[in-house]
Every structure is written in C-alpha cells, then in structure tokens.
PDB file of C-alpha atoms (C1' of nucleotides) in Angstrom:
ATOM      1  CA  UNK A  18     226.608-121.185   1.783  1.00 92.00           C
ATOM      2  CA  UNK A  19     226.117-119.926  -1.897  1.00 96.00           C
ATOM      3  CA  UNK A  20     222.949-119.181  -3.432  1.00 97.00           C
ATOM      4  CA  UNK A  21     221.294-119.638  -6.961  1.00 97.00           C
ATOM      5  CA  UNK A  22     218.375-119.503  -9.109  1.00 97.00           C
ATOM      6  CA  UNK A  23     216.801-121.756 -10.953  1.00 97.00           C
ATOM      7  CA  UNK A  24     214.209-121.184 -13.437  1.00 97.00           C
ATOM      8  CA  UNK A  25     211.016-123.322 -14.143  1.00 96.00           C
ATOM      9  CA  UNK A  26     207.941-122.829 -16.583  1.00 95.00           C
ATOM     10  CA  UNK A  27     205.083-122.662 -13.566  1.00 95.00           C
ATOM     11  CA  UNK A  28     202.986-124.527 -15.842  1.00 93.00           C
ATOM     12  CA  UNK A  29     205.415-127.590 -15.882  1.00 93.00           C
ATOM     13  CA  UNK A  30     206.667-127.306 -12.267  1.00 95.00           C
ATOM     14  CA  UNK A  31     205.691-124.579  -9.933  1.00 96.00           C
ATOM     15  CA  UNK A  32     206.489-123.152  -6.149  1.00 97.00           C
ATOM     16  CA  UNK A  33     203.135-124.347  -5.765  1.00 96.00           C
ATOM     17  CA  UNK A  34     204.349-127.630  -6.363  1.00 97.00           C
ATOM     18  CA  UNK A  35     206.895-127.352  -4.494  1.00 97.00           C
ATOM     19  CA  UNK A  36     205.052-126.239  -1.664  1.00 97.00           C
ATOM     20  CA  UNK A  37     203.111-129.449  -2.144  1.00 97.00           C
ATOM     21  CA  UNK A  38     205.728-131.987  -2.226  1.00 96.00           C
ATOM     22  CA  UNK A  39     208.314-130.605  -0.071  1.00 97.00           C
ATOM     23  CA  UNK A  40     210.792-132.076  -1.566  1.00 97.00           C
ATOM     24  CA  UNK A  41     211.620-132.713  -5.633  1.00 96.00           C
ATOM     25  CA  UNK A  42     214.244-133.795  -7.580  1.00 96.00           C
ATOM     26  CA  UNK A  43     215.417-130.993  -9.869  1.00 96.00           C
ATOM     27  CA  UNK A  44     215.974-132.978 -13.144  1.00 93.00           C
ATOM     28  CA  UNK A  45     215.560-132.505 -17.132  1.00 92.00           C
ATOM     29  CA  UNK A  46     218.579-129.671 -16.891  1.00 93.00           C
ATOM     30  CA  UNK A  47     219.949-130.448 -20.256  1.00 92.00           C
ATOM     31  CA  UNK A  48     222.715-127.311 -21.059  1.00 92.00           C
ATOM     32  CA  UNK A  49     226.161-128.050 -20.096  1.00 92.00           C
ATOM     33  CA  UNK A  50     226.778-124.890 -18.241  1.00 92.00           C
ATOM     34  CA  UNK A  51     223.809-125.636 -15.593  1.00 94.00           C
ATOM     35  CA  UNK A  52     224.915-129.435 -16.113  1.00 94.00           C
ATOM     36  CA  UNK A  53     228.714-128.507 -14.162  1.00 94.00           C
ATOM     37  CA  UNK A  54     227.092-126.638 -11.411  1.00 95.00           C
ATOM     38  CA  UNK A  55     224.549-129.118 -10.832  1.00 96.00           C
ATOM     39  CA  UNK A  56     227.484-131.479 -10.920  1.00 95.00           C
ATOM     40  CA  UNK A  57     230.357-129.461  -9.106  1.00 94.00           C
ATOM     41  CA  UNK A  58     229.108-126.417  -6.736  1.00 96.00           C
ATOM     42  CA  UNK A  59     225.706-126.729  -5.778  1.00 97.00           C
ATOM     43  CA  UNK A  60     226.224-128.175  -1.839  1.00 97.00           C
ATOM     44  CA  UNK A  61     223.410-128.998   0.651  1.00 98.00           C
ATOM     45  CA  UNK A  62     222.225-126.288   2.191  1.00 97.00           C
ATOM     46  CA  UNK A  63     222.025-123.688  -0.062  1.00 98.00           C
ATOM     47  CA  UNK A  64     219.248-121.245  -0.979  1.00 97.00           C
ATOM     48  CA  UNK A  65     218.077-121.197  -4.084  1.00 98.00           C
ATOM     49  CA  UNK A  66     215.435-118.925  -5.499  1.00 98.00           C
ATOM     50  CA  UNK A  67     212.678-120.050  -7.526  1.00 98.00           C
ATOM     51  CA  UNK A  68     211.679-118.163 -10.639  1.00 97.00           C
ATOM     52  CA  UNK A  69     208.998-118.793 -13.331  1.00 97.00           C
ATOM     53  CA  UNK A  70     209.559-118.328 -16.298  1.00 95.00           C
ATOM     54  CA  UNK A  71     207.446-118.269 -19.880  1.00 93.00           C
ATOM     55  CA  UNK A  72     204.579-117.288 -17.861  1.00 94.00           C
ATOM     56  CA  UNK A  73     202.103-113.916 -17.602  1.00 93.00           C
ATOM     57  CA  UNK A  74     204.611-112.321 -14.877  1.00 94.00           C
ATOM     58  CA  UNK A  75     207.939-113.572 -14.641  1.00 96.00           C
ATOM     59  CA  UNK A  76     209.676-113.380 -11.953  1.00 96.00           C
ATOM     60  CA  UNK A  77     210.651-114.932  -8.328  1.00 97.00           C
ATOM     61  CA  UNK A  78     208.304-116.854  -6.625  1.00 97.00           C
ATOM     62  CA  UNK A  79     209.561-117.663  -3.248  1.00 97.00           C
ATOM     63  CA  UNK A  80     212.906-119.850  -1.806  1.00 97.00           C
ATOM     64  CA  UNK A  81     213.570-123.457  -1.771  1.00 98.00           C
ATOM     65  CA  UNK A  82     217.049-125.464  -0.140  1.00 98.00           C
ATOM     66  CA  UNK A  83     219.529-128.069  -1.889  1.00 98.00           C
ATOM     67  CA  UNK A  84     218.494-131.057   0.257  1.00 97.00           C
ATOM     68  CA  UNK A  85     220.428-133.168  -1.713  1.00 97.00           C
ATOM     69  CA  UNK A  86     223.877-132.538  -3.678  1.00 97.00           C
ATOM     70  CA  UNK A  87     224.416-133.572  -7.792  1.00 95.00           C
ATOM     71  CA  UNK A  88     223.875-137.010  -8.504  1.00 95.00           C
ATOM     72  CA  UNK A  89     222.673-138.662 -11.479  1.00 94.00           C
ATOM     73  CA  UNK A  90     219.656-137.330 -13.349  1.00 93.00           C
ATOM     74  CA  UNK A  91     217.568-140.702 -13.532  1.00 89.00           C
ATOM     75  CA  UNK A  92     215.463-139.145 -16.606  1.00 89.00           C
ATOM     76  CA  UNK A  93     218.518-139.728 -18.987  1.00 89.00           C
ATOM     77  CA  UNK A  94     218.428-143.612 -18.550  1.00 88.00           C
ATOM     78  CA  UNK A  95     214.579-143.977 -19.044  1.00 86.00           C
ATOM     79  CA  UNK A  96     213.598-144.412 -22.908  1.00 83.00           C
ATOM     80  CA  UNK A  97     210.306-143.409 -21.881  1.00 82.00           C
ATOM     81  CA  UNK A  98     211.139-140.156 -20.923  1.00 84.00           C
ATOM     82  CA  UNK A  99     211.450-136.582 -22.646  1.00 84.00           C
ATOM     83  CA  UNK A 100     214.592-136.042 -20.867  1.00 86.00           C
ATOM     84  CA  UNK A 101     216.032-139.581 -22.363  1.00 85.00           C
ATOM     85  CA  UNK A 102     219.364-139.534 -23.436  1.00 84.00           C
ATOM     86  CA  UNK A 103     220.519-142.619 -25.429  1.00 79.00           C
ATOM     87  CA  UNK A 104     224.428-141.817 -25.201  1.00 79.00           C
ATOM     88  CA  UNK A 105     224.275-141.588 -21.279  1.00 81.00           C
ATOM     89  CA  UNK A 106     225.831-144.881 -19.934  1.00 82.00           C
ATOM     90  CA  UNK A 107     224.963-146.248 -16.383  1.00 83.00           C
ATOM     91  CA  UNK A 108     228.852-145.626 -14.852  1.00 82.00           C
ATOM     92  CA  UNK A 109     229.157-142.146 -16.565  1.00 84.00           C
ATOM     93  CA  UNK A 110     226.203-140.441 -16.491  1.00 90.00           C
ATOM     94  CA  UNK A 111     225.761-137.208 -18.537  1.00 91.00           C
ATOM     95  CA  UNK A 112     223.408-135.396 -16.669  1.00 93.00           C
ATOM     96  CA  UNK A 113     222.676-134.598 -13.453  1.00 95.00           C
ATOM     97  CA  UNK A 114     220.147-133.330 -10.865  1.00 96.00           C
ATOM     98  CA  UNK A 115     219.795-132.173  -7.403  1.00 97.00           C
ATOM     99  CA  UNK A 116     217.362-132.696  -4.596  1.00 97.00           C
ATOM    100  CA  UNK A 117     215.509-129.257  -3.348  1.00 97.00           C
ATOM    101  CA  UNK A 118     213.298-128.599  -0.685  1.00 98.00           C
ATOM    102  CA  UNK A 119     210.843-126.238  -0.165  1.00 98.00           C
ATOM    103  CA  UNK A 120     211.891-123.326   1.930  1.00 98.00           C
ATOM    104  CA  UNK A 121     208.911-120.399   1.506  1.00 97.00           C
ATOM    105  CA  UNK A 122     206.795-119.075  -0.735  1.00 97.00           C
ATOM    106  CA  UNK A 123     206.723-115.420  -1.407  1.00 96.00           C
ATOM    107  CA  UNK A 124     203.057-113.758  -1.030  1.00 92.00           C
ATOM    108  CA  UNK A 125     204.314-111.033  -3.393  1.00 93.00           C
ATOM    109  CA  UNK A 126     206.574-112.331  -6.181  1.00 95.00           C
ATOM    110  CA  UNK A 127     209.351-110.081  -7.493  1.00 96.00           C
ATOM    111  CA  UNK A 128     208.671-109.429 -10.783  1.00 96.00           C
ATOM    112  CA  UNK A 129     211.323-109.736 -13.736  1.00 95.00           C
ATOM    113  CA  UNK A 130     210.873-105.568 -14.140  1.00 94.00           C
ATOM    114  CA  UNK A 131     211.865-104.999 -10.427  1.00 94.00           C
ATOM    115  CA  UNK A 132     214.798-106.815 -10.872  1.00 95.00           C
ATOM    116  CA  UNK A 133     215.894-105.276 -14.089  1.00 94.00           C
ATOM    117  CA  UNK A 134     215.437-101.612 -12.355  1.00 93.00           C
ATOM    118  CA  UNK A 135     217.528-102.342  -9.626  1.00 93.00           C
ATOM    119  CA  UNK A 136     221.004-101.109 -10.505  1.00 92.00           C
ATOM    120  CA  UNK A 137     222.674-103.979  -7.587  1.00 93.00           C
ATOM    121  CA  UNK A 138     221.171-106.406  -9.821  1.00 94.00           C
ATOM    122  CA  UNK A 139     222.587-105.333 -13.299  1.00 91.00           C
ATOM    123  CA  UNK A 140     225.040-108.233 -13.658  1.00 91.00           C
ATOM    124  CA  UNK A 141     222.834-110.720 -12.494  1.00 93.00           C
ATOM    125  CA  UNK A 142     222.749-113.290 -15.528  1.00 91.00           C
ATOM    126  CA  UNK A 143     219.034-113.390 -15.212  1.00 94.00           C
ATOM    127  CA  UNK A 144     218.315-109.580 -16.229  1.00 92.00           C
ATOM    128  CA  UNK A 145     221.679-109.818 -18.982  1.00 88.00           C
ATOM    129  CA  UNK A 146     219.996-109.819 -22.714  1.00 82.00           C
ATOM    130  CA  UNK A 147     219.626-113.210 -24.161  1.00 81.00           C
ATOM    131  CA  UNK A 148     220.428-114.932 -21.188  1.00 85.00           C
ATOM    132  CA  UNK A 149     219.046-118.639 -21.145  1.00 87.00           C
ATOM    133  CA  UNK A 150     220.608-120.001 -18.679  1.00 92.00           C
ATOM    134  CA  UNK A 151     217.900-122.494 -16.453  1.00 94.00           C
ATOM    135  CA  UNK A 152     220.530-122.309 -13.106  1.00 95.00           C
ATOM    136  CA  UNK A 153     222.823-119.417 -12.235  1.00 95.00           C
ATOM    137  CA  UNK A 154     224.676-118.270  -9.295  1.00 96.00           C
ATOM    138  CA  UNK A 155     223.915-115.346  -7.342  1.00 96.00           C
ATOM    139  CA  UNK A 156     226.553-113.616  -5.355  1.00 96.00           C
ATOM    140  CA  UNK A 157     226.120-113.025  -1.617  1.00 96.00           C
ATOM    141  CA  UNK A 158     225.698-109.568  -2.052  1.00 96.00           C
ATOM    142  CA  UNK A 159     222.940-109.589  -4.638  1.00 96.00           C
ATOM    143  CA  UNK A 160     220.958-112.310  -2.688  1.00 96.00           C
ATOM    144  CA  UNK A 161     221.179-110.166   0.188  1.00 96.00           C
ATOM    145  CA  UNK A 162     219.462-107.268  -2.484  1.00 96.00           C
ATOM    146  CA  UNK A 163     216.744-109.596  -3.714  1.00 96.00           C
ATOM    147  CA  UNK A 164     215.524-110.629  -0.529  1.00 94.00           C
ATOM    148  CA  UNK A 165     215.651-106.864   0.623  1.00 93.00           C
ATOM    149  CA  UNK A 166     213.755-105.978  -2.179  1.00 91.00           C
ATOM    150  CA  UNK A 167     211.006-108.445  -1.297  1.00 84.00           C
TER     151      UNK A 167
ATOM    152  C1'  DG B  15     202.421-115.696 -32.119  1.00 64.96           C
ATOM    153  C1'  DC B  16     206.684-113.197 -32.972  1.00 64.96           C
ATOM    154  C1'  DC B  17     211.358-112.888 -32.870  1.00 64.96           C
ATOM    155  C1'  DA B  18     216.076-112.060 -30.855  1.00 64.96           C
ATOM    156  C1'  DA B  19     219.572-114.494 -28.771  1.00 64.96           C
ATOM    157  C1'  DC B  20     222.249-118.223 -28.341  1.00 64.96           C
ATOM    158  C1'  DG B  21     223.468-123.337 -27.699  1.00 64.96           C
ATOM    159  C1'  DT B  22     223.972-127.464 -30.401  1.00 64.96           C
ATOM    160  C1'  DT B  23     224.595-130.202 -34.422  1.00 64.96           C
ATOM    161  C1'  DG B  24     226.723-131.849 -38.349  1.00 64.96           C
ATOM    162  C1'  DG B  25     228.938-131.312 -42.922  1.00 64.96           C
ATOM    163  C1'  DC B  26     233.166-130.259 -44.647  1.00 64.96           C
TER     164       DC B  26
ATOM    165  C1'  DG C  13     238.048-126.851 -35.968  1.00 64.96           C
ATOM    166  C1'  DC C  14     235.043-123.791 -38.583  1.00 64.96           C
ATOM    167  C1'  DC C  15     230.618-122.172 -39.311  1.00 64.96           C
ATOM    168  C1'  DA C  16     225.888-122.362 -41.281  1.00 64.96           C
ATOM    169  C1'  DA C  17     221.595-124.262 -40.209  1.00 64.96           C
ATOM    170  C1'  DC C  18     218.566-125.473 -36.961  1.00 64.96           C
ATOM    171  C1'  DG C  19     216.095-125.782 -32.551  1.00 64.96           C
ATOM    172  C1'  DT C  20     214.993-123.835 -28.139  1.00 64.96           C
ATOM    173  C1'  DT C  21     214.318-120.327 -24.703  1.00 64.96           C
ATOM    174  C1'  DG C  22     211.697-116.864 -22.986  1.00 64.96           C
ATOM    175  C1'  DG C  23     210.102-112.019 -22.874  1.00 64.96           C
ATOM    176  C1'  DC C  24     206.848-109.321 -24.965  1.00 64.96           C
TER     177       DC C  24
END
DNA sequence: GCCAACGTTGGC
DNA sequence: GCCAACGTTGGC
C-alpha cells in the first residue's frame, strides 16, 4: 500500500466535504505529472492525505482512501464544465480521476510550518520551493513521520 | 494583493 | 526543438 497527498483549495472542496459525502470523485487534475499517477500508481486502498491549500493555514487536514482506481475524468467530455477539454476523445481520454473515500478527519491539522521544520520531511515535494504539484507520493517512511507528528 | 516559481503554449 | 511570453499556483 503506497500513500500520497493531494492538495485541494478548502474553499472549492474540503475534508469537510469529504466528511460529508463519503465518497468523491477526485477530478479537474489537469498537470501531466499528477495526470500519470492518477492514471498508473494510485491502487485501491491507499491512504492519501488531504491538504488545503491557498487558505489562512495550510496544511493537512485529516486522511481519506482510493476507493476507486484511475479511470476517466468525466469533466473533460462535458462542454459545460471548467475542467472541459475539447481535444479529449471518448476512446482516449486525456485526463483522469480517482474515487476517494473518507477515512478521518484530523481535530488538529498539521500545519505547512510543522512540516517544513521537520528534517524527515525535507524531501517531501510538498515543503520543496516552488513545488506545485496538486498529487505527490509520500514514501512509507515519511507517512509513518506525518502521522507521528499528528 | 504581491510575487516567485514553474508548467504550458505557440511562433519560429 | 528552442525559448520567450503567458497563465497559474500558492504561500505570505
């Protein structure tokens, strides 16, 4: 089981959401880096953290589950929709999402300055300067930091 | 609101 | 295929 984070503006989508609905499709990635691992390595059943970003206090917010492996991001066919993507075709789709789940939500966040402090996190992508990636991996080891450091 | 960093686009 | 211009991300 690997685990990732993925990053959302809490205004748009948050844990609280999440919490909510349960479950949500993960869609509107639109960078070719997070595309492939949407695509390729994310597999049910892993964690992934939950961070918000472009908000008062960055940071992560709790843990949520792949539910559902990559499949088509159904935002790219709809002409109604931000995420529309007039090149996609049908039988090769461009984009892709995944299905999370909710998992928990953290009382106490960790905040974006805890995690750039903590030297077992310095080659996390999140805390690297000018890092924009929306979906990383974490390695087992610094998962097993972050949720120590909860 | 500012601005640094960086991905994407498009002309050549 | 290079690279300048442009747009976006995201912390502060």
């Amino acid at each position: 089981m690997a685990s990732w984070l993925f990053k959302s503006e809490p205004d748009v989508f948050s844990i609280h959401d999440l919490e909510k609905r349960r479950r949500e499709p993960w869609n509107g990635v639109r960078n070719y880096q997070a595309r492939n691992w949407l695509r390729d390595s994310v597999q049910e059943g892993d964690e992934i953290f939950f961070y918000h970003s472009s908000c008062p206090e960055p940071g992560i917010y709790g843990l949520m589950r792949c539910s559902r492996t990559g499949h088509a991001d159904a935002s790219q066919f709809d002409a109604g929709s931000e995420f529309y993507e007039p090149a996609a075709k049908l039988e090769a789709p461009r984009w892709f999402q995944v299905e999370v789940e909710f998992v928990e939500r953290w009382k106490k966040p960790l905040l974006l300055p805890q995690l750039k402090t903590c030297e077992a996190l310095k080659e996390l992508a999140l805390v690297r300067p000018g890092n924009r990636l929306s979906i990383m991996p974490v390695s087992d080891a610094e998962a097993a930091v972050i949720k120590g450091l909860r």
